Amino acid sequence: MKRILITGGAGFIGSHLCERLLHEGHDIICLDNYYTGSKQNIEHLIGHPYFELVRHDVTQPFFAEVDEIYNLACPASPIHYQHNPIKTIKTSVMGAINMLGLAKRVNAKILQASTSEVYGTALRVPIDEEHPLQAQSPYSASKISADMLGNSYHCAFGLPVTIVRPFNTFGPRQSLRAVIPTIIAQALQSRCVKLGDTRPVRDFNFVTDTAAGFLAAARHAPGRAEVYNLATGSARTIGETADLIADLVGSRIEIVHDASRDRPADSEVMRLLGNAEKARRDLGWQPAVDFRTGLQKTVEWVRENLQTYADAASFKS
Ligand code: NAD
């Protein structure tokens, strides 16, 4: 049994990680300030003898004797960093400094949640870990900074650091800030689906695969500030994704362009298609859930929780 700190544990991916690590018999500290996450995501874990919930802002110092740290806390969606870039930057950078400092102090292994967005619009595909980094948004810049801080702590202090770069992740509990739940919730409630640009291409991981990738990295990565992509290696446009969702929901939808949902042209990442060969080779990780099955599970979950998504059409993702 390990004692594991998960920052952003009440968020979408973090809640699946807490669930999985508890299930494996570990002792979990879930740290979150509920800025974008919610207690609802982890309410089924509250009361478990090895689950401790701590309300805390990761930009402030934190101390606990732990063996591993998964640092996920970040307001990650465009709706946040377009309106409050400083908050996103502060959380990524100060959060990384505090968590790297804690890892150094207690001699813990640390996994930093980076993102495929650090690569920007693909200069070549599929994107491997050697692809140039292009900061097309404050979010991307903040994650590049956190990754570099991780690298620097490894070089300067020998800290075991692993940087994991998931490509877009979807699944149960994801909020309306992400495109897939936005499409599903609208398609379940109306024939008219309002979307921003439908041309961007994305490589979508199902959330349990992303969580499994974090675990594989914690177990098998050498801790040399290695970077691992988590990607499926196949991609589709947002428009194609909407058509597939309409098919699963069983409705004929009409996509209406809503310009207020567009990202600024230079900030929109037009193509993300990942190469996760390194994770496959070093960590033995590969996605287990195909896109259609993952979408089916997500449609079921949104259908069962539709009250949470009542204002999907008016939500600006
Ligand atoms: P999320 O918004 O659901 O989760 C983020 C969590 O961090 C939330 O619970 C939020 O309340 C918490 N948080 C934010 N600021 C905080 C602070 N100052 N102190 C403490 N907690 C704070 O997002 P998610 O999709 O689960 O993303 C989790 C991580 O994975 C993020 O770092 C994100 O950048 C990364 N990531 C996500 C995706 C994706 O497609 N969802 C893809 C690549 C990388």
GROMACS .gro file of N, CA and C and ligand atoms in nm, residues 8 10-14 31-37 56-59 72-76 91 113-115 139 143 166-169 174 177, ligand 1:
model
  146
    8GLY      N    1  -0.620   1.803  -0.768
    8GLY     CA    2  -0.726   1.805  -0.871
    8GLY      C    3  -0.804   1.675  -0.869
   10ALA      N    4  -1.078   1.596  -0.729
   10ALA     CA    5  -1.225   1.604  -0.741
   10ALA      C    6  -1.266   1.645  -0.882
   11GLY      N    7  -1.170   1.646  -0.973
   11GLY     CA    8  -1.201   1.679  -1.113
   11GLY      C    9  -1.238   1.555  -1.191
   12PHE      N   10  -1.252   1.573  -1.319
   12PHE     CA   11  -1.294   1.465  -1.408
   12PHE      C   12  -1.192   1.350  -1.408
   13ILE      N   13  -1.071   1.374  -1.454
   13ILE     CA   14  -0.972   1.265  -1.461
   13ILE      C   15  -0.929   1.225  -1.320
   14GLY      N   16  -0.911   1.325  -1.232
   14GLY     CA   17  -0.866   1.300  -1.096
   14GLY      C   18  -0.958   1.205  -1.021
   31LEU      N   19  -0.667   1.619  -0.299
   31LEU     CA   20  -0.657   1.763  -0.269
   31LEU      C   21  -0.725   1.841  -0.381
   32ASP      N   22  -0.815   1.931  -0.343
   32ASP     CA   23  -0.885   2.008  -0.446
   32ASP      C   24  -0.945   2.134  -0.381
   33ASN      N   25  -0.958   2.240  -0.460
   33ASN     CA   26  -1.028   2.360  -0.408
   33ASN      C   27  -1.166   2.375  -0.472
   34TYR      N   28  -1.208   2.275  -0.550
   34TYR     CA   29  -1.341   2.270  -0.615
   34TYR      C   30  -1.363   2.387  -0.712
   35TYR      N   31  -1.255   2.436  -0.771
   35TYR     CA   32  -1.272   2.550  -0.863
   35TYR      C   33  -1.345   2.506  -0.990
   36THR      N   34  -1.298   2.399  -1.053
   36THR     CA   35  -1.371   2.344  -1.167
   36THR      C   36  -1.425   2.205  -1.137
   37GLY      N   37  -1.370   2.140  -1.035
   37GLY     CA   38  -1.420   2.008  -0.997
   37GLY      C   39  -1.531   2.020  -0.894
   56HIS      N   40  -0.798   2.247  -0.044
   56HIS     CA   41  -0.674   2.325  -0.039
   56HIS      C   42  -0.645   2.379  -0.179
   57ASP      N   43  -0.584   2.497  -0.182
   57ASP     CA   44  -0.544   2.557  -0.310
   57ASP      C   45  -0.398   2.518  -0.336
   58VAL      N   46  -0.374   2.456  -0.450
   58VAL     CA   47  -0.240   2.402  -0.477
   58VAL      C   48  -0.135   2.513  -0.495
   59THR      N   49  -0.181   2.637  -0.510
   59THR     CA   50  -0.084   2.747  -0.521
   59THR      C   51  -0.024   2.780  -0.384
   72LEU      N   52  -0.251   1.711  -1.083
   72LEU     CA   53  -0.348   1.737  -1.191
   72LEU      C   54  -0.418   1.872  -1.180
   73ALA      N   55  -0.408   1.938  -1.065
   73ALA     CA   56  -0.488   2.059  -1.042
   73ALA      C   57  -0.459   2.164  -1.149
   74CYS      N   58  -0.562   2.207  -1.218
   74CYS     CA   59  -0.546   2.312  -1.319
   74CYS      C   60  -0.682   2.349  -1.378
   75PRO      N   61  -0.714   2.480  -1.389
   75PRO     CA   62  -0.832   2.519  -1.466
   75PRO      C   63  -0.794   2.511  -1.614
   76ALA      N   64  -0.835   2.400  -1.679
   76ALA     CA   65  -0.773   2.363  -1.807
   76ALA      C   66  -0.849   2.406  -1.933
   91THR      N   67  -0.185   2.856  -1.124
   91THR     CA   68  -0.213   2.721  -1.072
   91THR      C   69  -0.111   2.621  -1.126
  113ALA      N   70   0.077   1.613  -1.467
  113ALA     CA   71  -0.019   1.603  -1.578
  113ALA      C   72   0.007   1.718  -1.675
  114SER      N   73   0.067   1.686  -1.787
  114SER     CA   74   0.083   1.786  -1.892
  114SER      C   75  -0.032   1.767  -1.990
  115THR      N   76  -0.017   1.806  -2.114
  115THR     CA   77  -0.126   1.797  -2.211
  115THR      C   78  -0.072   1.796  -2.353
  139TYR      N   79  -0.274   2.843  -2.135
  139TYR     CA   80  -0.281   2.708  -2.077
  139TYR      C   81  -0.161   2.626  -2.121
  143LYS      N   82   0.158   2.489  -1.897
  143LYS     CA   83   0.194   2.347  -1.884
  143LYS      C   84   0.338   2.323  -1.930
  166PRO      N   85  -0.158   1.350  -2.181
  166PRO     CA   86  -0.276   1.290  -2.241
  166PRO      C   87  -0.325   1.375  -2.358
  167PHE      N   88  -0.369   1.308  -2.464
  167PHE     CA   89  -0.444   1.379  -2.568
  167PHE      C   90  -0.587   1.390  -2.514
  168ASN      N   91  -0.675   1.457  -2.589
  168ASN     CA   92  -0.809   1.488  -2.534
  168ASN      C   93  -0.873   1.366  -2.470
  169THR      N   94  -0.925   1.387  -2.350
  169THR     CA   95  -0.984   1.278  -2.273
  169THR      C   96  -1.133   1.304  -2.256
  174GLN      N   97  -1.731   1.417  -1.707
  174GLN     CA   98  -1.669   1.536  -1.766
  174GLN      C   99  -1.773   1.648  -1.773
  177ARG      N  100  -1.760   2.198  -2.000
  177ARG     CA  101  -1.649   2.276  -2.054
  177ARG      C  102  -1.581   2.201  -2.168
  318NAD     P1  103  -1.100   1.924  -1.429
  318NAD     O1  104  -1.124   2.072  -1.439
  318NAD     O2  105  -1.217   1.835  -1.425
  318NAD     O3  106  -1.005   1.892  -1.307
  318NAD     C1  107  -0.913   1.984  -1.254
  318NAD     C2  108  -0.926   1.983  -1.104
  318NAD     O4  109  -0.829   2.075  -1.047
  318NAD     C3  110  -1.063   2.032  -1.056
  318NAD     O5  111  -1.117   1.943  -0.963
  318NAD     C4  112  -1.035   2.169  -0.993
  318NAD     O6  113  -1.126   2.204  -0.892
  318NAD     C5  114  -0.894   2.148  -0.944
  318NAD     N1  115  -0.822   2.275  -0.926
  318NAD     C6  116  -0.815   2.380  -1.011
  318NAD     N2  117  -0.741   2.478  -0.958
  318NAD     C7  118  -0.700   2.433  -0.837
  318NAD     C8  119  -0.620   2.488  -0.734
  318NAD     N3  120  -0.567   2.612  -0.744
  318NAD     N4  121  -0.599   2.416  -0.622
  318NAD     C9  122  -0.653   2.291  -0.607
  318NAD     N5  123  -0.730   2.233  -0.702
  318NAD    C10  124  -0.752   2.304  -0.817
  318NAD     O7  125  -1.005   1.887  -1.554
  318NAD     P2  126  -0.959   1.745  -1.607
  318NAD     O8  127  -1.008   1.734  -1.747
  318NAD     O9  128  -0.987   1.639  -1.510
  318NAD    O10  129  -0.801   1.769  -1.615
  318NAD    C11  130  -0.713   1.720  -1.515
  318NAD    C12  131  -0.570   1.747  -1.558
  318NAD    O11  132  -0.541   1.676  -1.678
  318NAD    C13  133  -0.541   1.894  -1.584
  318NAD    O12  134  -0.412   1.924  -1.537
  318NAD    C14  135  -0.544   1.904  -1.735
  318NAD    O13  136  -0.462   2.007  -1.782
  318NAD    C15  137  -0.493   1.766  -1.777
  318NAD     N6  138  -0.541   1.722  -1.909
  318NAD    C16  139  -0.674   1.706  -1.933
  318NAD    C17  140  -0.715   1.664  -2.059
  318NAD    C18  141  -0.862   1.645  -2.093
  318NAD    O14  142  -0.893   1.626  -2.212
  318NAD     N7  143  -0.953   1.645  -1.999
  318NAD    C19  144  -0.620   1.638  -2.159
  318NAD    C20  145  -0.487   1.659  -2.129
  318NAD    C21  146  -0.447   1.699  -2.004
   0.00000   0.00000   0.00000
